[in-house]
mmCIF file of C-alpha atoms in Angstrom:
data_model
loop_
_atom_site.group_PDB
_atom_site.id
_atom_site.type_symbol
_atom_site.label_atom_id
_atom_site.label_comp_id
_atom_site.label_asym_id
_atom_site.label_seq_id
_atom_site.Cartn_x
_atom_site.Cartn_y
_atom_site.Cartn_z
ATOM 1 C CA UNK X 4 0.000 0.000 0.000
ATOM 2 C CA UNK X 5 3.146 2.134 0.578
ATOM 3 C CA UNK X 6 4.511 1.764 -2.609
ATOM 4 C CA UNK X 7 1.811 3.409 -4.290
ATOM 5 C CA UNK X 8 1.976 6.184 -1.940
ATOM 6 C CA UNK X 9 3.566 9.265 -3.515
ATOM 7 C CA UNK X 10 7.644 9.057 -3.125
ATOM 8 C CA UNK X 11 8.026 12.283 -1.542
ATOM 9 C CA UNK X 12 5.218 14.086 0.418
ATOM 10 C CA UNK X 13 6.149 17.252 1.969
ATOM 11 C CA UNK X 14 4.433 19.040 4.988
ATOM 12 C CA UNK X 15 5.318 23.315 5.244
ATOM 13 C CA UNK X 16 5.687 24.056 8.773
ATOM 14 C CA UNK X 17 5.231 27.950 10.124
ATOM 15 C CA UNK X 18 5.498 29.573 13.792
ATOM 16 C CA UNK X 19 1.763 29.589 14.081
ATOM 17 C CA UNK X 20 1.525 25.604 12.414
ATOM 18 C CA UNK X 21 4.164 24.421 15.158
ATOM 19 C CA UNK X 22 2.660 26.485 18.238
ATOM 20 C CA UNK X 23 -1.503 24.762 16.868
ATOM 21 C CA UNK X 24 0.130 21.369 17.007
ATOM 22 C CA UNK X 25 1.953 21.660 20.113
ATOM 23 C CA UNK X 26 -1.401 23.013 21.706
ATOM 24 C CA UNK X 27 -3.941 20.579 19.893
ATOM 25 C CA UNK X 28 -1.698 17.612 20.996
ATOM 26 C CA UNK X 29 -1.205 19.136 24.558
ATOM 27 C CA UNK X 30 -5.215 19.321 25.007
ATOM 28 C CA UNK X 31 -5.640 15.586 23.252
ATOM 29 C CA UNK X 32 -2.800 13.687 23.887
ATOM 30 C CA UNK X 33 -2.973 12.924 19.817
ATOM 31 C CA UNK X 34 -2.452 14.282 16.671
ATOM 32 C CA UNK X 35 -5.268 13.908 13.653
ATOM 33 C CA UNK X 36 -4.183 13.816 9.594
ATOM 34 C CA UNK X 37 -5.983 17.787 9.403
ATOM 35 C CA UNK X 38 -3.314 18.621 12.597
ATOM 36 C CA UNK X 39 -0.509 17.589 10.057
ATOM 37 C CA UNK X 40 -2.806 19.354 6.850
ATOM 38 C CA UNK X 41 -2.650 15.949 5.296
ATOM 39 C CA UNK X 42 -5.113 16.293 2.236
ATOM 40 C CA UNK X 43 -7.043 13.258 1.013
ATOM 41 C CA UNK X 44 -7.151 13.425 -2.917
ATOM 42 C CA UNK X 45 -8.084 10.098 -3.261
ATOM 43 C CA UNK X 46 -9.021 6.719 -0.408
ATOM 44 C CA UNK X 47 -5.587 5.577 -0.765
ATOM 45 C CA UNK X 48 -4.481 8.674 0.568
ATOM 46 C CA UNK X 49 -6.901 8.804 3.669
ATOM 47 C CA UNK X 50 -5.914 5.239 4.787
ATOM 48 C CA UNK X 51 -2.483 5.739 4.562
ATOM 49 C CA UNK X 52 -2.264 9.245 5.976
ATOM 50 C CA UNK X 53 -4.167 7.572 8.717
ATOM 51 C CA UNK X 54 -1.628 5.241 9.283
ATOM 52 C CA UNK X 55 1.033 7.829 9.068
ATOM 53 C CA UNK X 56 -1.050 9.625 11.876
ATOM 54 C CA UNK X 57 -1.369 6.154 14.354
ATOM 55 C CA UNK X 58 2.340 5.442 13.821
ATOM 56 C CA UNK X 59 3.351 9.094 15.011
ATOM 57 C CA UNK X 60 0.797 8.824 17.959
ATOM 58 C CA UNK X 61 2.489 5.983 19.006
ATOM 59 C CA UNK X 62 5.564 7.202 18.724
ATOM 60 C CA UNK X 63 4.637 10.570 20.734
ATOM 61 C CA UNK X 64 2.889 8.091 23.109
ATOM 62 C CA UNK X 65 5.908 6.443 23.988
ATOM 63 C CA UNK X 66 8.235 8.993 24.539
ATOM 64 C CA UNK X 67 4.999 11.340 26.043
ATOM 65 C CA UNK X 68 7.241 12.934 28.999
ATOM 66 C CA UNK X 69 9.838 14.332 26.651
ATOM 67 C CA UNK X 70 7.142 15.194 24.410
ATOM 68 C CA UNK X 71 5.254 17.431 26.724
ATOM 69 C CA UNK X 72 8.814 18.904 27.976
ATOM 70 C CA UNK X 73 9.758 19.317 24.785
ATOM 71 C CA UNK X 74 6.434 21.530 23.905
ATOM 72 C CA UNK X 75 7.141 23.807 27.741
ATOM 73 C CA UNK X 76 10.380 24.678 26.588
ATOM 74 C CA UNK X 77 9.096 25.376 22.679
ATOM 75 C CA UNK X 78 6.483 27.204 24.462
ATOM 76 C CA UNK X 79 9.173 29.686 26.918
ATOM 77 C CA UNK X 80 11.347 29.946 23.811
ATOM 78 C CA UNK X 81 7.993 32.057 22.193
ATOM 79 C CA UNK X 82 8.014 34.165 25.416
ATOM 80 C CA UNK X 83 11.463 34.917 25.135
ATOM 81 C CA UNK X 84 11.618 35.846 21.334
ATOM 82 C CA UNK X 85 8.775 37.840 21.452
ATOM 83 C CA UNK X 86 10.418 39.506 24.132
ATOM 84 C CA UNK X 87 13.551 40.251 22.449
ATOM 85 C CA UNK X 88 11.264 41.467 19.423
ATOM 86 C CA UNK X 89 9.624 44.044 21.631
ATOM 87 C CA UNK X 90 13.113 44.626 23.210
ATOM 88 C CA UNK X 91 14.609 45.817 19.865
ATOM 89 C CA UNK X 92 11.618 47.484 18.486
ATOM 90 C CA UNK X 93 11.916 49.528 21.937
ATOM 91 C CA UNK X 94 15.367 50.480 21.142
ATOM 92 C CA UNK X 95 15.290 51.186 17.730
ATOM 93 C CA UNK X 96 12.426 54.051 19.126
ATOM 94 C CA UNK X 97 14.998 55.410 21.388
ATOM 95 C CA UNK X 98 17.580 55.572 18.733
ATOM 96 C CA UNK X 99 19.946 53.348 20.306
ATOM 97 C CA UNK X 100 22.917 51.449 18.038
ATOM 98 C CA UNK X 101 22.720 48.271 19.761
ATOM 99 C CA UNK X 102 18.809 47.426 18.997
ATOM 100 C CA UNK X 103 20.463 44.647 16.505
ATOM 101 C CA UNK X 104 21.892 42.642 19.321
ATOM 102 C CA UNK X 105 18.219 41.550 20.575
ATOM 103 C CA UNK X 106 16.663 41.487 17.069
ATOM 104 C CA UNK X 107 19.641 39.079 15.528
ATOM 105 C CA UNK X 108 19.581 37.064 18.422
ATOM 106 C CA UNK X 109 15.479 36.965 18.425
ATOM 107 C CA UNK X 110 16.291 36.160 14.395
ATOM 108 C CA UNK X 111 18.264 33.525 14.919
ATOM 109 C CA UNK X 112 17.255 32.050 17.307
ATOM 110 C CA UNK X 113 13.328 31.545 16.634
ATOM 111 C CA UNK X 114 14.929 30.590 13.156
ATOM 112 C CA UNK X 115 16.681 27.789 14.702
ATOM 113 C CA UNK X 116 14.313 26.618 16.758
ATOM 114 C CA UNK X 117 12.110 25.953 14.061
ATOM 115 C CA UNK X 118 15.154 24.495 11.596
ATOM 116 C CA UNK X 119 15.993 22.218 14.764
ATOM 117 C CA UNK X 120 12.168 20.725 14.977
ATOM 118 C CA UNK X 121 11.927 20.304 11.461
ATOM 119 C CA UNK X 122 15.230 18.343 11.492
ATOM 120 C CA UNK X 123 14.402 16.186 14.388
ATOM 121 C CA UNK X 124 10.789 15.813 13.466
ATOM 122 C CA UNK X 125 11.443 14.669 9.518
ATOM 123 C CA UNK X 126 13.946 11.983 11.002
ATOM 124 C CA UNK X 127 11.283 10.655 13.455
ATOM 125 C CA UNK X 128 8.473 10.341 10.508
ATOM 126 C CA UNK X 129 10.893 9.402 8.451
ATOM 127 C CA UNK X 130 11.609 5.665 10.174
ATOM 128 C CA UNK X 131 7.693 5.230 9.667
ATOM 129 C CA UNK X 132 7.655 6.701 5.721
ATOM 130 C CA UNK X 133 10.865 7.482 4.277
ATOM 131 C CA UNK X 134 9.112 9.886 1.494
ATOM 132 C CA UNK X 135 7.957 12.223 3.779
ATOM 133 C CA UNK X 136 9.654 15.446 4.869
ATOM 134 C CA UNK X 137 8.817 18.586 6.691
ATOM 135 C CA UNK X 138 9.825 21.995 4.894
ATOM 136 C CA UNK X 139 10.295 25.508 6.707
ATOM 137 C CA UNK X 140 7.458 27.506 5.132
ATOM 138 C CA UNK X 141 9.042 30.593 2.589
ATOM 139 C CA UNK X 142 7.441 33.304 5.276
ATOM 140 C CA UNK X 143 10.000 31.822 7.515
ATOM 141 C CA UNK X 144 13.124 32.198 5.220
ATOM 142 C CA UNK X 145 11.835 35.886 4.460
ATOM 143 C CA UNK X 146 11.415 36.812 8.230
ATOM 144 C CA UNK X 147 14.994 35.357 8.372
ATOM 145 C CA UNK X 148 16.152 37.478 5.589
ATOM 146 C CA UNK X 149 14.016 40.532 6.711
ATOM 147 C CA UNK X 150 15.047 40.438 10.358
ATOM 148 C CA UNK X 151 19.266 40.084 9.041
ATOM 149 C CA UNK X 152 18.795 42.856 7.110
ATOM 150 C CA UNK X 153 16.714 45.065 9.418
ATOM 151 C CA UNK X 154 19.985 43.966 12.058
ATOM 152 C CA UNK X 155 22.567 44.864 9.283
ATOM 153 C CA UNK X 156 20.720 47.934 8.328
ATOM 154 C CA UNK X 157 19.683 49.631 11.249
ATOM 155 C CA UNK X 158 23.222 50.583 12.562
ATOM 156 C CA UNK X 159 24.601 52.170 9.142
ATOM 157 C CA UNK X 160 21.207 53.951 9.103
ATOM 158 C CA UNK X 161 21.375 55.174 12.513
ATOM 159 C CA UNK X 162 24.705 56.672 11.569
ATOM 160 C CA UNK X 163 24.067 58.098 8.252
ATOM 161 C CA UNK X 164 20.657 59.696 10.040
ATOM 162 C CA UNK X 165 23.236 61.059 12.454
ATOM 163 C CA UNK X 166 25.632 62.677 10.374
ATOM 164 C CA UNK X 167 23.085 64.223 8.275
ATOM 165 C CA UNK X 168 22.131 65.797 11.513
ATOM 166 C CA UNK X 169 25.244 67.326 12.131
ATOM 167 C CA UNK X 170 25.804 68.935 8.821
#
């Protein structure tokens, strides 16, 4: 039934995607196909996507307690980049050169985060399907690009802004 399963199926994770499955399987203890936005083109698809669903319950099942730590500290990491967002948005308002240092490391690090689930998470579904994979959604890679560049570009603009001041 596998082998007439598509060879590669891929799954586009975002911030928000992540954070709804980390809630929805932290109220139910489970995860359903529309959790995972598997679509069911044709019956083949549904049973198999169901399967695909069991075999990660059961997987999640068995290792449950670092499941459920792994989702706290997902859920403090949120905290903390949002408050390293607000941090540098505060001191880019008060003018202040080092506003990149919070919004790099904010960047970066909610960036990695998500690369880091995405890694660990394809190799898990991968020992139960081998064609599936999870890609970082393309808003990701541009808030990546946006906030290096907003880092980058915030210090040489402070500067130039300054000198033009004091001509």
């Amino acid at each position: 039934m596998l082998q007439a399963f598509p060879k590669k199926y891929n799954l586009d994770l975002s911030y928000a995607d992540l954070y709804r499955l980390s809630t929805k399987y932290d109220e139910t203890g489970k995860i359903t196909p529309s959790d995972l936005n598997l679509e069911n083109s044709n019956r083949l698809e549904e049973v198999v996507n169901k399967f695909i669903v069991k075999e990660i319950n059961q997987k999640l099942k068995e290792d449950s307690k670092q499941v459920y730590h792994i989702i706290s500290i997902y859920r403090y990491s949120i905290f903390i980049i949002v408050l390293l967002y607000i941090l540098g948005a505060l001191l880019i308002i008060f003018e202040k050169y080092w506003a990149s240092i919070p919004i790099i490391i904010a960047t970066g690090g909610s960036f990695g985060l998500l690369w880091y689930f995405n890694t660990e998470a394809t190799s898990s579904l991968q020992t139960i399907y081998q064609g599936i994979f999870i890609d970082i959604s393309s808003g990701i890679w541009i808030g990546l690009i946006l906030g290096i560049v907003i880092a980058i570009m915030w210090p040489i603009w402070l500067k130039f802004n300054s000198d033009k001041k004091v001509k």
